[in-house]
mmCIF file of C-alpha atoms in Angstrom:
data_model
loop_
_atom_site.group_PDB
_atom_site.id
_atom_site.type_symbol
_atom_site.label_atom_id
_atom_site.label_comp_id
_atom_site.label_asym_id
_atom_site.label_seq_id
_atom_site.Cartn_x
_atom_site.Cartn_y
_atom_site.Cartn_z
ATOM 1 C CA HIS A 1 31.372 -18.115 32.409
ATOM 2 C CA ALA A 2 29.758 -14.619 31.719
ATOM 3 C CA HIS A 3 27.217 -14.427 28.998
ATOM 4 C CA ARG A 4 28.355 -12.227 26.063
ATOM 5 C CA THR A 5 25.977 -10.422 23.725
ATOM 6 C CA MET A 6 26.744 -10.873 20.097
ATOM 7 C CA SER A 7 27.631 -7.845 18.090
ATOM 8 C CA THR A 8 25.485 -6.877 15.174
ATOM 9 C CA SER A 9 27.761 -8.525 12.548
ATOM 10 C CA GLU A 10 27.800 -11.757 14.546
ATOM 11 C CA GLN A 11 24.142 -12.054 14.366
ATOM 12 C CA ILE A 12 23.937 -12.507 10.593
ATOM 13 C CA PRO A 13 23.998 -16.276 9.611
ATOM 14 C CA ASP A 14 26.845 -16.911 7.156
ATOM 15 C CA THR A 15 24.766 -19.018 4.596
ATOM 16 C CA ASN A 16 24.016 -18.837 0.858
ATOM 17 C CA SER A 17 21.157 -16.807 -0.666
ATOM 18 C CA TYR A 18 19.219 -19.203 -3.110
ATOM 19 C CA VAL A 19 18.051 -16.597 -5.644
ATOM 20 C CA THR A 20 17.753 -18.232 -9.100
ATOM 21 C CA HIS A 21 16.536 -15.335 -11.202
ATOM 22 C CA LEU A 22 14.176 -12.327 -11.353
ATOM 23 C CA GLU A 23 10.807 -12.018 -13.046
ATOM 24 C CA CYS A 24 8.747 -9.168 -14.498
ATOM 25 C CA GLY A 25 5.831 -8.930 -12.066
ATOM 26 C CA MET A 26 3.307 -8.463 -14.963
ATOM 27 C CA THR A 27 4.640 -10.689 -17.818
ATOM 28 C CA GLY A 28 6.639 -13.189 -15.908
ATOM 29 C CA GLU A 29 9.607 -12.512 -18.311
ATOM 30 C CA HIS A 30 13.003 -14.106 -16.711
ATOM 31 C CA LEU A 31 15.616 -11.437 -15.938
ATOM 32 C CA LEU A 32 19.204 -12.243 -14.666
ATOM 33 C CA ALA A 33 19.973 -11.992 -10.891
ATOM 34 C CA ASP A 34 23.246 -10.439 -9.764
ATOM 35 C CA GLN A 35 22.993 -7.289 -11.953
ATOM 36 C CA LEU A 36 21.357 -3.903 -11.421
ATOM 37 C CA HIS A 37 17.808 -3.574 -12.408
ATOM 38 C CA ASN A 38 15.002 -0.854 -11.924
ATOM 39 C CA LEU A 39 11.779 -1.722 -13.651
ATOM 40 C CA SER A 40 11.479 -4.667 -16.080
ATOM 41 C CA PRO A 41 11.903 -4.105 -19.841
ATOM 42 C CA LYS A 42 8.132 -3.725 -20.064
ATOM 43 C CA GLY A 43 8.102 -1.174 -17.196
ATOM 44 C CA TYR A 44 6.736 -3.143 -14.297
ATOM 45 C CA PRO A 45 8.093 -3.992 -10.912
ATOM 46 C CA ILE A 46 10.510 -7.017 -10.640
ATOM 47 C CA LEU A 47 10.172 -9.963 -8.282
ATOM 48 C CA VAL A 48 12.880 -12.153 -7.078
ATOM 49 C CA LYS A 49 12.670 -15.956 -7.344
ATOM 50 C CA TYR A 50 14.225 -18.586 -5.231
ATOM 51 C CA ASP A 51 15.213 -22.358 -5.243
ATOM 52 C CA LEU A 52 12.780 -23.362 -2.575
ATOM 53 C CA ASP A 53 14.250 -26.997 -2.530
ATOM 54 C CA LYS A 54 17.566 -25.742 -1.641
ATOM 55 C CA VAL A 55 16.271 -23.199 0.823
ATOM 56 C CA ARG A 56 14.379 -26.089 2.496
ATOM 57 C CA SER A 57 17.570 -28.263 2.830
ATOM 58 C CA THR A 58 19.312 -25.709 5.076
ATOM 59 C CA MET A 59 16.748 -23.390 6.561
ATOM 60 C CA THR A 60 14.489 -25.695 8.544
ATOM 61 C CA LYS A 61 12.257 -24.577 11.327
ATOM 62 C CA ASP A 62 14.693 -25.995 13.882
ATOM 63 C CA VAL A 63 17.622 -24.127 12.373
ATOM 64 C CA LEU A 64 15.549 -20.973 12.351
ATOM 65 C CA ALA A 65 14.802 -21.379 16.079
ATOM 66 C CA SER A 66 18.519 -21.319 16.829
ATOM 67 C CA ARG A 67 19.314 -18.055 14.950
ATOM 68 C CA ALA A 68 19.318 -14.557 16.311
ATOM 69 C CA PRO A 69 15.943 -12.736 16.456
ATOM 70 C CA ASN A 70 16.260 -10.448 13.369
ATOM 71 C CA TRP A 71 15.178 -10.681 9.839
ATOM 72 C CA TRP A 72 18.532 -11.787 8.566
ATOM 73 C CA ARG A 73 17.664 -15.269 10.108
ATOM 74 C CA TYR A 74 15.877 -15.872 6.780
ATOM 75 C CA ARG A 75 19.148 -15.460 4.856
ATOM 76 C CA GLU A 76 18.522 -18.316 2.322
ATOM 77 C CA LEU A 77 15.241 -16.563 1.365
ATOM 78 C CA LEU A 78 16.804 -13.127 1.033
ATOM 79 C CA PRO A 79 18.715 -11.852 -1.897
ATOM 80 C CA VAL A 80 22.025 -10.757 -0.350
ATOM 81 C CA ARG A 81 24.901 -13.227 -1.673
ATOM 82 C CA LYS A 82 27.788 -12.297 0.473
ATOM 83 C CA THR A 83 27.486 -11.917 4.193
ATOM 84 C CA GLU A 84 30.054 -8.906 4.225
ATOM 85 C CA ASN A 85 27.461 -6.823 2.172
ATOM 86 C CA VAL A 86 24.761 -7.167 4.695
ATOM 87 C CA VAL A 87 24.079 -3.671 6.099
ATOM 88 C CA SER A 88 22.640 -3.862 9.611
ATOM 89 C CA LEU A 89 21.766 -1.367 12.380
ATOM 90 C CA GLY A 90 20.761 -3.868 14.930
ATOM 91 C CA GLU A 91 17.383 -4.933 13.639
ATOM 92 C CA VAL A 92 14.879 -6.904 15.926
ATOM 93 C CA MET A 93 11.853 -9.022 15.353
ATOM 94 C CA THR A 94 8.849 -6.682 16.129
ATOM 95 C CA PRO A 95 6.696 -7.623 18.868
ATOM 96 C CA LEU A 96 3.105 -8.688 18.518
ATOM 97 C CA ILE A 97 1.061 -6.715 21.058
ATOM 98 C CA SER A 98 -2.510 -7.824 21.747
ATOM 99 C CA LEU A 99 -5.165 -5.269 22.648
ATOM 100 C CA PRO A 100 -7.286 -7.004 25.432
ATOM 101 C CA ARG A 101 -9.068 -3.885 26.679
ATOM 102 C CA ILE A 102 -10.085 -2.737 23.370
ATOM 103 C CA ALA A 103 -11.234 -6.233 22.415
ATOM 104 C CA ALA A 104 -13.433 -6.252 25.610
ATOM 105 C CA ASP A 105 -14.750 -2.592 24.634
ATOM 106 C CA LEU A 106 -15.724 -3.930 21.301
ATOM 107 C CA GLY A 107 -17.119 -7.321 22.420
ATOM 108 C CA VAL A 108 -14.850 -9.268 20.123
ATOM 109 C CA THR A 109 -13.805 -12.843 21.016
ATOM 110 C CA ALA A 110 -10.675 -13.288 19.003
ATOM 111 C CA ASP A 111 -7.257 -11.452 19.400
ATOM 112 C CA ILE A 112 -6.743 -7.973 18.026
ATOM 113 C CA ILE A 113 -2.856 -7.857 17.610
ATOM 114 C CA VAL A 114 -0.712 -4.843 16.828
ATOM 115 C CA LYS A 115 2.611 -5.782 15.036
ATOM 116 C CA ASP A 116 4.718 -2.855 16.213
ATOM 117 C CA GLU A 117 7.150 -1.906 13.488
ATOM 118 C CA GLY A 118 8.163 1.238 15.428
ATOM 119 C CA ARG A 119 10.869 -0.749 17.225
ATOM 120 C CA LEU A 120 13.123 -1.002 14.220
ATOM 121 C CA PRO A 121 16.016 1.101 13.477
ATOM 122 C CA THR A 122 15.000 4.552 12.333
ATOM 123 C CA GLY A 123 11.678 3.792 14.086
ATOM 124 C CA SER A 124 9.684 2.435 11.072
ATOM 125 C CA PHE A 125 9.012 -0.503 8.817
ATOM 126 C CA LYS A 126 10.760 1.252 5.919
ATOM 127 C CA ALA A 127 14.105 -0.009 7.619
ATOM 128 C CA ARG A 128 13.170 -3.598 6.304
ATOM 129 C CA GLY A 129 12.861 -2.527 2.594
ATOM 130 C CA LEU A 130 15.718 -0.058 2.599
ATOM 131 C CA ALA A 131 18.255 -2.288 4.507
ATOM 132 C CA MET A 132 17.688 -4.899 1.743
ATOM 133 C CA ALA A 133 17.911 -2.375 -1.085
ATOM 134 C CA VAL A 134 21.091 -0.735 0.317
ATOM 135 C CA SER A 135 22.766 -4.134 1.075
ATOM 136 C CA MET A 136 22.053 -5.103 -2.609
ATOM 137 C CA ALA A 137 23.132 -1.781 -3.925
ATOM 138 C CA LYS A 138 26.366 -2.180 -1.920
ATOM 139 C CA GLU A 139 26.667 -5.893 -3.395
ATOM 140 C CA LEU A 140 26.151 -4.573 -6.969
ATOM 141 C CA GLY A 141 28.638 -1.640 -6.705
ATOM 142 C CA VAL A 142 26.277 1.357 -6.383
ATOM 143 C CA THR A 143 27.943 4.438 -4.992
ATOM 144 C CA LYS A 144 24.986 6.931 -5.032
ATOM 145 C CA MET A 145 21.155 6.456 -4.497
ATOM 146 C CA ALA A 146 18.203 8.673 -4.769
ATOM 147 C CA MET A 147 14.471 8.450 -3.809
ATOM 148 C CA PRO A 148 11.341 10.282 -3.152
ATOM 149 C CA THR A 149 9.733 10.009 0.436
ATOM 150 C CA ASN A 150 6.917 11.020 2.621
ATOM 151 C CA GLY A 151 9.320 10.761 5.538
ATOM 152 C CA ASN A 152 10.117 7.387 6.892
ATOM 153 C CA ALA A 153 11.587 5.854 3.836
ATOM 154 C CA GLY A 154 14.031 8.610 3.377
ATOM 155 C CA SER A 155 15.179 8.314 6.959
ATOM 156 C CA ALA A 156 15.718 4.562 6.535
ATOM 157 C CA LEU A 157 17.630 5.042 3.292
ATOM 158 C CA ALA A 158 19.861 7.866 4.775
ATOM 159 C CA ALA A 159 20.759 5.788 7.860
ATOM 160 C CA TYR A 160 21.452 2.444 5.996
ATOM 161 C CA ALA A 161 23.243 4.177 3.164
ATOM 162 C CA SER A 162 25.385 6.277 5.391
ATOM 163 C CA ARG A 163 26.451 2.969 7.244
ATOM 164 C CA ALA A 164 27.362 1.568 3.960
ATOM 165 C CA GLY A 165 29.226 4.610 2.796
ATOM 166 C CA ILE A 166 26.757 5.141 -0.029
ATOM 167 C CA GLU A 167 25.937 8.834 -1.070
ATOM 168 C CA THR A 168 22.120 9.670 -0.894
ATOM 169 C CA VAL A 169 19.880 12.414 -2.405
ATOM 170 C CA VAL A 170 16.314 12.479 -1.053
ATOM 171 C CA PHE A 171 13.345 14.549 -2.340
ATOM 172 C CA CYS A 172 10.239 15.091 -0.055
ATOM 173 C CA PRO A 173 7.020 17.153 -0.190
ATOM 174 C CA ASP A 174 7.781 20.431 1.589
ATOM 175 C CA ASP A 175 5.038 19.712 4.169
ATOM 176 C CA THR A 176 6.572 16.296 5.248
ATOM 177 C CA PRO A 177 6.520 16.077 9.026
ATOM 178 C CA GLN A 178 9.484 18.188 10.219
ATOM 179 C CA CYS A 179 10.836 15.463 12.526
ATOM 180 C CA ASN A 180 11.137 13.240 9.485
ATOM 181 C CA MET A 181 12.951 15.816 7.467
ATOM 182 C CA ASP A 182 15.390 16.768 10.174
ATOM 183 C CA GLU A 183 16.211 13.080 10.735
ATOM 184 C CA ILE A 184 16.834 12.455 7.047
ATOM 185 C CA ALA A 185 19.305 15.279 6.772
ATOM 186 C CA LEU A 186 21.022 14.564 10.071
ATOM 187 C CA GLN A 187 21.548 10.866 8.985
ATOM 188 C CA GLY A 188 23.637 12.091 6.029
ATOM 189 C CA ALA A 189 21.379 12.495 3.099
ATOM 190 C CA ARG A 190 21.171 15.637 0.928
ATOM 191 C CA LEU A 191 17.489 16.632 1.391
ATOM 192 C CA TYR A 192 15.334 18.615 -0.982
ATOM 193 C CA LYS A 193 11.875 19.877 0.149
ATOM 194 C CA VAL A 194 9.772 20.054 -3.099
ATOM 195 C CA ASN A 195 6.699 22.059 -3.857
ATOM 196 C CA GLY A 196 4.510 18.980 -4.578
ATOM 197 C CA LEU A 197 3.585 15.427 -3.620
ATOM 198 C CA ILE A 198 5.631 12.245 -3.538
ATOM 199 C CA ASN A 199 4.761 11.329 -7.171
ATOM 200 C CA HIS A 200 6.283 14.807 -8.215
ATOM 201 C CA CYS A 201 9.332 13.944 -6.161
ATOM 202 C CA GLY A 202 9.595 10.658 -7.837
ATOM 203 C CA LYS A 203 9.575 12.355 -11.201
ATOM 204 C CA LEU A 204 12.568 14.488 -10.258
ATOM 205 C CA VAL A 205 14.384 11.286 -9.267
ATOM 206 C CA ALA A 206 13.712 9.719 -12.655
ATOM 207 C CA GLU A 207 14.516 12.824 -14.647
ATOM 208 C CA GLY A 208 17.870 13.347 -12.830
ATOM 209 C CA LYS A 209 19.049 9.787 -13.126
ATOM 210 C CA GLU A 210 21.210 10.055 -16.256
ATOM 211 C CA SER A 211 22.854 13.442 -15.526
ATOM 212 C CA ALA A 212 23.321 12.994 -11.737
ATOM 213 C CA GLY A 213 24.330 9.310 -12.037
ATOM 214 C CA TRP A 214 22.277 8.151 -9.144
ATOM 215 C CA PHE A 215 20.456 4.824 -8.627
ATOM 216 C CA ASP A 216 16.696 5.232 -8.494
ATOM 217 C CA CYS A 217 15.561 3.557 -5.250
ATOM 218 C CA SER A 218 11.870 4.581 -5.483
ATOM 219 C CA THR A 219 9.170 2.176 -4.245
ATOM 220 C CA LEU A 220 9.041 -0.861 -6.571
ATOM 221 C CA LYS A 221 11.409 0.652 -9.055
ATOM 222 C CA GLU A 222 14.068 -1.774 -7.871
ATOM 223 C CA PRO A 223 13.577 -5.425 -6.927
ATOM 224 C CA TYR A 224 14.738 -5.570 -3.315
ATOM 225 C CA ARG A 225 12.606 -3.384 -1.143
ATOM 226 C CA ILE A 226 9.777 -5.989 -1.707
ATOM 227 C CA GLU A 227 12.250 -8.564 -0.455
ATOM 228 C CA GLY A 228 12.976 -6.669 2.783
ATOM 229 C CA LYS A 229 9.258 -6.027 3.369
ATOM 230 C CA LYS A 230 8.315 -9.597 2.841
ATOM 231 C CA THR A 231 10.149 -10.379 6.224
ATOM 232 C CA MET A 232 7.011 -8.906 7.867
ATOM 233 C CA GLY A 233 5.151 -12.005 6.493
ATOM 234 C CA LEU A 234 7.854 -14.417 7.360
ATOM 235 C CA GLU A 235 8.355 -13.145 10.915
ATOM 236 C CA LEU A 236 4.707 -12.920 11.471
ATOM 237 C CA ALA A 237 3.964 -16.572 10.486
ATOM 238 C CA GLU A 238 6.853 -17.617 12.626
ATOM 239 C CA GLN A 239 5.626 -15.705 15.619
ATOM 240 C CA LEU A 240 2.242 -17.265 15.452
ATOM 241 C CA GLY A 241 3.753 -20.759 15.439
ATOM 242 C CA TRP A 242 3.767 -21.156 11.624
ATOM 243 C CA GLU A 243 0.132 -20.097 11.269
ATOM 244 C CA VAL A 244 -1.318 -17.120 9.593
ATOM 245 C CA PRO A 245 -4.078 -14.767 11.070
ATOM 246 C CA ASP A 246 -7.577 -14.483 9.659
ATOM 247 C CA ALA A 247 -6.908 -10.975 8.377
ATOM 248 C CA ILE A 248 -4.249 -8.362 8.170
ATOM 249 C CA PHE A 249 -4.960 -4.629 8.029
ATOM 250 C CA TYR A 250 -2.132 -2.740 6.297
ATOM 251 C CA PRO A 251 -1.794 0.976 5.699
ATOM 252 C CA THR A 252 -1.353 1.204 1.876
ATOM 253 C CA GLY A 253 0.538 3.845 -0.064
ATOM 254 C CA GLY A 254 2.999 2.372 -2.390
ATOM 255 C CA GLY A 255 1.930 -1.197 -1.146
ATOM 256 C CA THR A 256 5.262 -2.688 -0.958
ATOM 257 C CA GLY A 257 4.584 -4.485 2.322
ATOM 258 C CA LEU A 258 1.356 -5.869 1.249
ATOM 259 C CA ILE A 259 2.886 -7.345 -1.917
ATOM 260 C CA GLY A 260 5.846 -8.507 0.010
ATOM 261 C CA MET A 261 3.794 -10.367 2.709
ATOM 262 C CA TRP A 262 1.694 -12.017 0.025
ATOM 263 C CA LYS A 263 4.872 -13.324 -1.696
ATOM 264 C CA ALA A 264 6.223 -14.364 1.659
ATOM 265 C CA PHE A 265 3.248 -16.546 2.429
ATOM 266 C CA GLY A 266 3.394 -18.178 -1.059
ATOM 267 C CA GLU A 267 7.106 -19.045 -0.459
ATOM 268 C CA LEU A 268 6.365 -20.424 3.059
ATOM 269 C CA GLU A 269 3.814 -22.647 1.554
ATOM 270 C CA GLY A 270 6.235 -23.750 -1.023
ATOM 271 C CA LEU A 271 8.711 -24.655 1.713
ATOM 272 C CA GLY A 272 6.001 -26.587 3.608
ATOM 273 C CA PHE A 273 6.195 -24.276 6.586
ATOM 274 C CA ILE A 274 2.491 -23.231 6.263
ATOM 275 C CA GLY A 275 -0.624 -24.731 4.640
ATOM 276 C CA PRO A 276 -2.872 -23.301 1.898
ATOM 277 C CA LYS A 277 -4.675 -20.961 4.289
ATOM 278 C CA ARG A 278 -4.040 -17.146 3.716
ATOM 279 C CA PRO A 279 -5.118 -14.195 5.744
ATOM 280 C CA ARG A 280 -7.464 -11.834 4.046
ATOM 281 C CA MET A 281 -5.158 -8.919 2.949
ATOM 282 C CA ILE A 282 -6.884 -5.536 3.672
ATOM 283 C CA ALA A 283 -5.503 -2.406 2.152
ATOM 284 C CA VAL A 284 -6.178 0.530 4.272
ATOM 285 C CA GLN A 285 -6.204 3.992 2.740
ATOM 286 C CA ALA A 286 -7.345 7.542 3.769
ATOM 287 C CA SER A 287 -10.686 8.807 2.226
ATOM 288 C CA THR A 288 -8.867 11.757 0.902
ATOM 289 C CA CYS A 289 -6.256 9.654 -0.910
ATOM 290 C CA ALA A 290 -7.811 6.248 -1.867
ATOM 291 C CA PRO A 291 -6.788 5.315 -5.441
ATOM 292 C CA ILE A 292 -6.530 1.612 -4.420
ATOM 293 C CA VAL A 293 -9.962 1.505 -2.701
ATOM 294 C CA ARG A 294 -11.496 3.127 -5.814
ATOM 295 C CA ALA A 295 -9.984 0.723 -8.117
ATOM 296 C CA PHE A 296 -10.931 -2.253 -5.960
ATOM 297 C CA GLU A 297 -14.599 -1.138 -5.764
ATOM 298 C CA GLU A 298 -14.762 -0.516 -9.454
ATOM 299 C CA GLY A 299 -13.271 -3.898 -10.340
ATOM 300 C CA GLU A 300 -10.116 -2.242 -12.128
ATOM 301 C CA ARG A 301 -6.865 -3.947 -12.515
ATOM 302 C CA HIS A 302 -4.940 -0.636 -12.250
ATOM 303 C CA ALA A 303 -5.698 2.510 -10.116
ATOM 304 C CA THR A 304 -6.146 5.925 -11.781
ATOM 305 C CA PRO A 305 -4.054 8.625 -9.981
ATOM 306 C CA TRP A 306 -5.994 10.432 -7.193
ATOM 307 C CA GLU A 307 -6.476 14.183 -7.659
ATOM 308 C CA ASN A 308 -5.713 16.602 -4.735
ATOM 309 C CA ALA A 309 -4.378 13.892 -2.522
ATOM 310 C CA ALA A 310 -4.273 15.078 1.073
ATOM 311 C CA THR A 311 -4.379 13.339 4.526
ATOM 312 C CA TYR A 312 -3.220 13.641 8.079
ATOM 313 C CA ALA A 313 -1.565 10.209 7.727
ATOM 314 C CA ALA A 314 1.385 11.549 5.580
ATOM 315 C CA GLY A 315 2.813 8.044 4.892
ATOM 316 C CA ILE A 316 -0.235 6.955 2.912
ATOM 317 C CA ARG A 317 -0.553 10.139 0.847
ATOM 318 C CA VAL A 318 0.456 8.363 -2.314
ATOM 319 C CA PRO A 319 -1.716 9.448 -5.230
ATOM 320 C CA VAL A 320 -0.443 6.750 -7.646
ATOM 321 C CA ALA A 321 1.364 3.340 -7.124
ATOM 322 C CA ILE A 322 3.353 1.700 -9.705
ATOM 323 C CA GLY A 323 2.554 -1.627 -8.090
ATOM 324 C CA ASP A 324 -1.188 -1.001 -8.144
ATOM 325 C CA PHE A 325 -1.861 -4.302 -10.067
ATOM 326 C CA LEU A 326 0.159 -6.419 -7.506
ATOM 327 C CA ILE A 327 -1.566 -4.708 -4.511
ATOM 328 C CA LEU A 328 -5.025 -5.434 -6.080
ATOM 329 C CA ASN A 329 -4.009 -9.055 -7.050
ATOM 330 C CA ALA A 330 -3.009 -9.798 -3.407
ATOM 331 C CA VAL A 331 -6.292 -8.376 -2.065
ATOM 332 C CA ARG A 332 -8.420 -10.151 -4.420
ATOM 333 C CA GLU A 333 -6.649 -13.443 -4.447
ATOM 334 C CA SER A 334 -6.866 -13.419 -0.603
ATOM 335 C CA LYS A 335 -10.546 -12.520 -0.670
ATOM 336 C CA GLY A 336 -9.685 -9.307 1.205
ATOM 337 C CA PHE A 337 -10.823 -5.791 0.443
ATOM 338 C CA ALA A 338 -9.667 -2.264 0.339
ATOM 339 C CA VAL A 339 -11.162 0.293 2.617
ATOM 340 C CA ALA A 340 -10.903 4.111 3.170
ATOM 341 C CA VAL A 341 -11.157 5.908 6.493
ATOM 342 C CA ASP A 342 -11.620 9.579 7.468
ATOM 343 C CA ASP A 343 -8.846 11.557 8.934
ATOM 344 C CA ASP A 344 -11.023 12.231 11.976
ATOM 345 C CA ASP A 345 -11.473 8.559 12.615
ATOM 346 C CA ILE A 346 -7.714 8.101 12.402
ATOM 347 C CA ARG A 347 -7.016 10.715 15.009
ATOM 348 C CA ASP A 348 -9.697 9.225 17.279
ATOM 349 C CA ALA A 349 -8.178 5.715 16.678
ATOM 350 C CA LEU A 350 -4.753 6.996 17.589
ATOM 351 C CA ASP A 351 -6.166 8.560 20.734
ATOM 352 C CA GLU A 352 -8.164 5.530 21.828
ATOM 353 C CA ILE A 353 -5.331 3.055 21.628
ATOM 354 C CA ALA A 354 -2.854 5.286 23.310
ATOM 355 C CA LYS A 355 -5.434 5.942 26.264
ATOM 356 C CA ARG A 356 -6.912 2.521 26.483
ATOM 357 C CA GLU A 357 -3.761 0.348 25.868
ATOM 358 C CA GLY A 358 -0.803 2.592 26.325
ATOM 359 C CA LEU A 359 0.369 1.917 22.815
ATOM 360 C CA LEU A 360 1.312 5.163 20.810
ATOM 361 C CA LEU A 361 0.725 4.443 17.147
ATOM 362 C CA CYS A 362 1.709 6.516 14.180
ATOM 363 C CA PRO A 363 -1.206 8.048 12.217
ATOM 364 C CA GLU A 364 -0.864 5.321 9.416
ATOM 365 C CA GLY A 365 -0.806 2.631 12.009
ATOM 366 C CA ALA A 366 -3.957 4.155 13.745
ATOM 367 C CA SER A 367 -5.771 3.975 10.293
ATOM 368 C CA THR A 368 -5.675 0.260 10.499
ATOM 369 C CA TYR A 369 -7.700 0.339 13.813
ATOM 370 C CA ALA A 370 -10.096 2.750 12.355
ATOM 371 C CA ALA A 371 -10.544 0.488 9.425
ATOM 372 C CA TYR A 372 -11.018 -2.636 11.721
ATOM 373 C CA LYS A 373 -13.774 -0.770 13.644
ATOM 374 C CA GLN A 374 -15.433 0.230 10.423
ATOM 375 C CA SER A 375 -15.300 -3.369 9.113
ATOM 376 C CA LEU A 376 -16.517 -4.957 12.228
ATOM 377 C CA LYS A 377 -19.617 -2.494 11.925
ATOM 378 C CA ASP A 378 -20.460 -3.192 8.388
ATOM 379 C CA GLY A 379 -19.969 -6.980 8.701
ATOM 380 C CA ARG A 380 -16.840 -7.438 6.609
ATOM 381 C CA ILE A 381 -14.870 -8.784 9.590
ATOM 382 C CA GLY A 382 -16.300 -11.078 12.287
ATOM 383 C CA LYS A 383 -15.922 -10.765 15.943
ATOM 384 C CA ASP A 384 -14.318 -14.222 15.931
ATOM 385 C CA GLU A 385 -11.516 -13.312 13.394
ATOM 386 C CA ARG A 386 -7.979 -12.940 14.565
ATOM 387 C CA VAL A 387 -6.544 -9.830 13.099
ATOM 388 C CA ILE A 388 -3.113 -8.204 12.727
ATOM 389 C CA LEU A 389 -3.029 -4.244 12.585
ATOM 390 C CA PHE A 390 0.378 -3.076 11.320
ATOM 391 C CA ASN A 391 1.760 -0.021 13.049
ATOM 392 C CA CYS A 392 4.282 1.065 10.630
ATOM 393 C CA ALA A 393 6.295 3.581 12.704
ATOM 394 C CA THR A 394 6.690 4.882 16.311
ATOM 395 C CA GLY A 395 4.039 7.538 17.143
ATOM 396 C CA LEU A 396 7.090 9.650 18.623
ATOM 397 C CA LYS A 397 8.006 10.704 15.085
ATOM 398 C CA TYR A 398 4.793 12.735 14.568
ATOM 399 C CA PRO A 399 3.344 15.920 16.012
ATOM 400 C CA MET A 400 1.251 15.408 19.097
ATOM 401 C CA PRO A 401 -1.409 17.568 20.707
ATOM 402 C CA ASP A 402 -0.084 19.717 23.492
ATOM 403 C CA GLY A 403 -0.480 18.040 26.815
ATOM 404 C CA GLY A 404 -0.305 18.979 30.467
ATOM 405 C CA GLU A 405 -1.626 21.866 32.606
ATOM 406 C CA ILE A 406 0.309 24.475 34.403
ATOM 407 C CA LEU A 407 0.491 24.084 38.261
ATOM 408 C CA ASN A 408 1.851 26.886 40.472
ATOM 409 C CA ARG A 409 3.783 25.002 43.231
ATOM 410 C CA HIS A 410 3.346 28.268 45.495
ATOM 411 C CA SER A 411 -0.524 28.118 45.294
ATOM 412 C CA ASP A 412 -3.021 26.424 47.508
ATOM 413 C CA ILE A 413 -3.190 22.979 45.901
ATOM 414 C CA ASN A 414 -6.276 20.880 46.230
ATOM 415 C CA TYR A 415 -4.737 17.499 45.723
ATOM 416 C CA GLN A 416 -8.070 15.661 45.503
ATOM 417 C CA GLU A 417 -8.909 17.474 42.373
ATOM 418 C CA LEU A 418 -5.658 16.698 40.538
#
């Protein structure tokens, strides 16, 4: 009997979602599930709530172990009601890759582990949030979506929306990495390159909403990108045998993933899958665009917009985050911190991990290693702490330094010198 690989659609468990209602992330006001929402009536991001008793009754650890290795395995704890509305491009559980040579170089005793999100469709972790947002848009009858992007989110929206037959309009800063821009357009979005930053692009999406009739899918301006990103936390805990690491270094722009993982750990404890231990959540930003770090250090609940934001790590060039208070809550509740790193250190980190471990990170992912080294030095992280560094996208999507030397095959070649 030949082994047959399941097609994409067969890998989606056909079970119920146990969403009960939605809540305003600031006031806790209850909102109805199963209808379209952007921000809450008070203008804050919306969180999705579940009946954890019902989830527990069908989604046991044993049941999970028998399901296909993709994030739809957590169906009961995800918002899509009907299996036919799940939009999939063949997602995988992303691997945990330890860095033993680098650990030895640094003299640390615990594992340094990279969670490599570059293995997902469209090559980045943005696939998690946008697959969920697009599936929910399909379920709720949306036919046209728009969003601002620094690159990877736009690519994920374009791909998943094209697969769902939903029209997309994407706005990006005109200096977004070329590869990202080409990919967005190729995958079916109408792409506009804007003379400004991502927050300026976001303004255009909001302003055009009424007249253009699109659904605004900006970071945290709809409830479901968080639900997609929380699968990073669910998956990580399961991969570690239902334990959590000591610390998570996370590149933070809009912060959806950090907020989502924090939510995931709370839900897992509610299910009895993990205990009360939490990883310290560490928000990593570039020193030339660090609104969250500044707010953290000043003890503020909200972050003031960063002037003249610029960084080589385009994905974290986010001068203002609408979910700033949720990011700061997670960082503080977890006894974590926010840390800024220089562009030069990010470049060096990328270079070091590529050459020492053969792993090509994206600049934003490399920022987490730069932050880890900095935190080891200043004593905020111990050598005995097991840490997770999130690599948010494949390094292949970014410009690289020119490599290689010319060799004339007709010349006298000194092979010992090669």
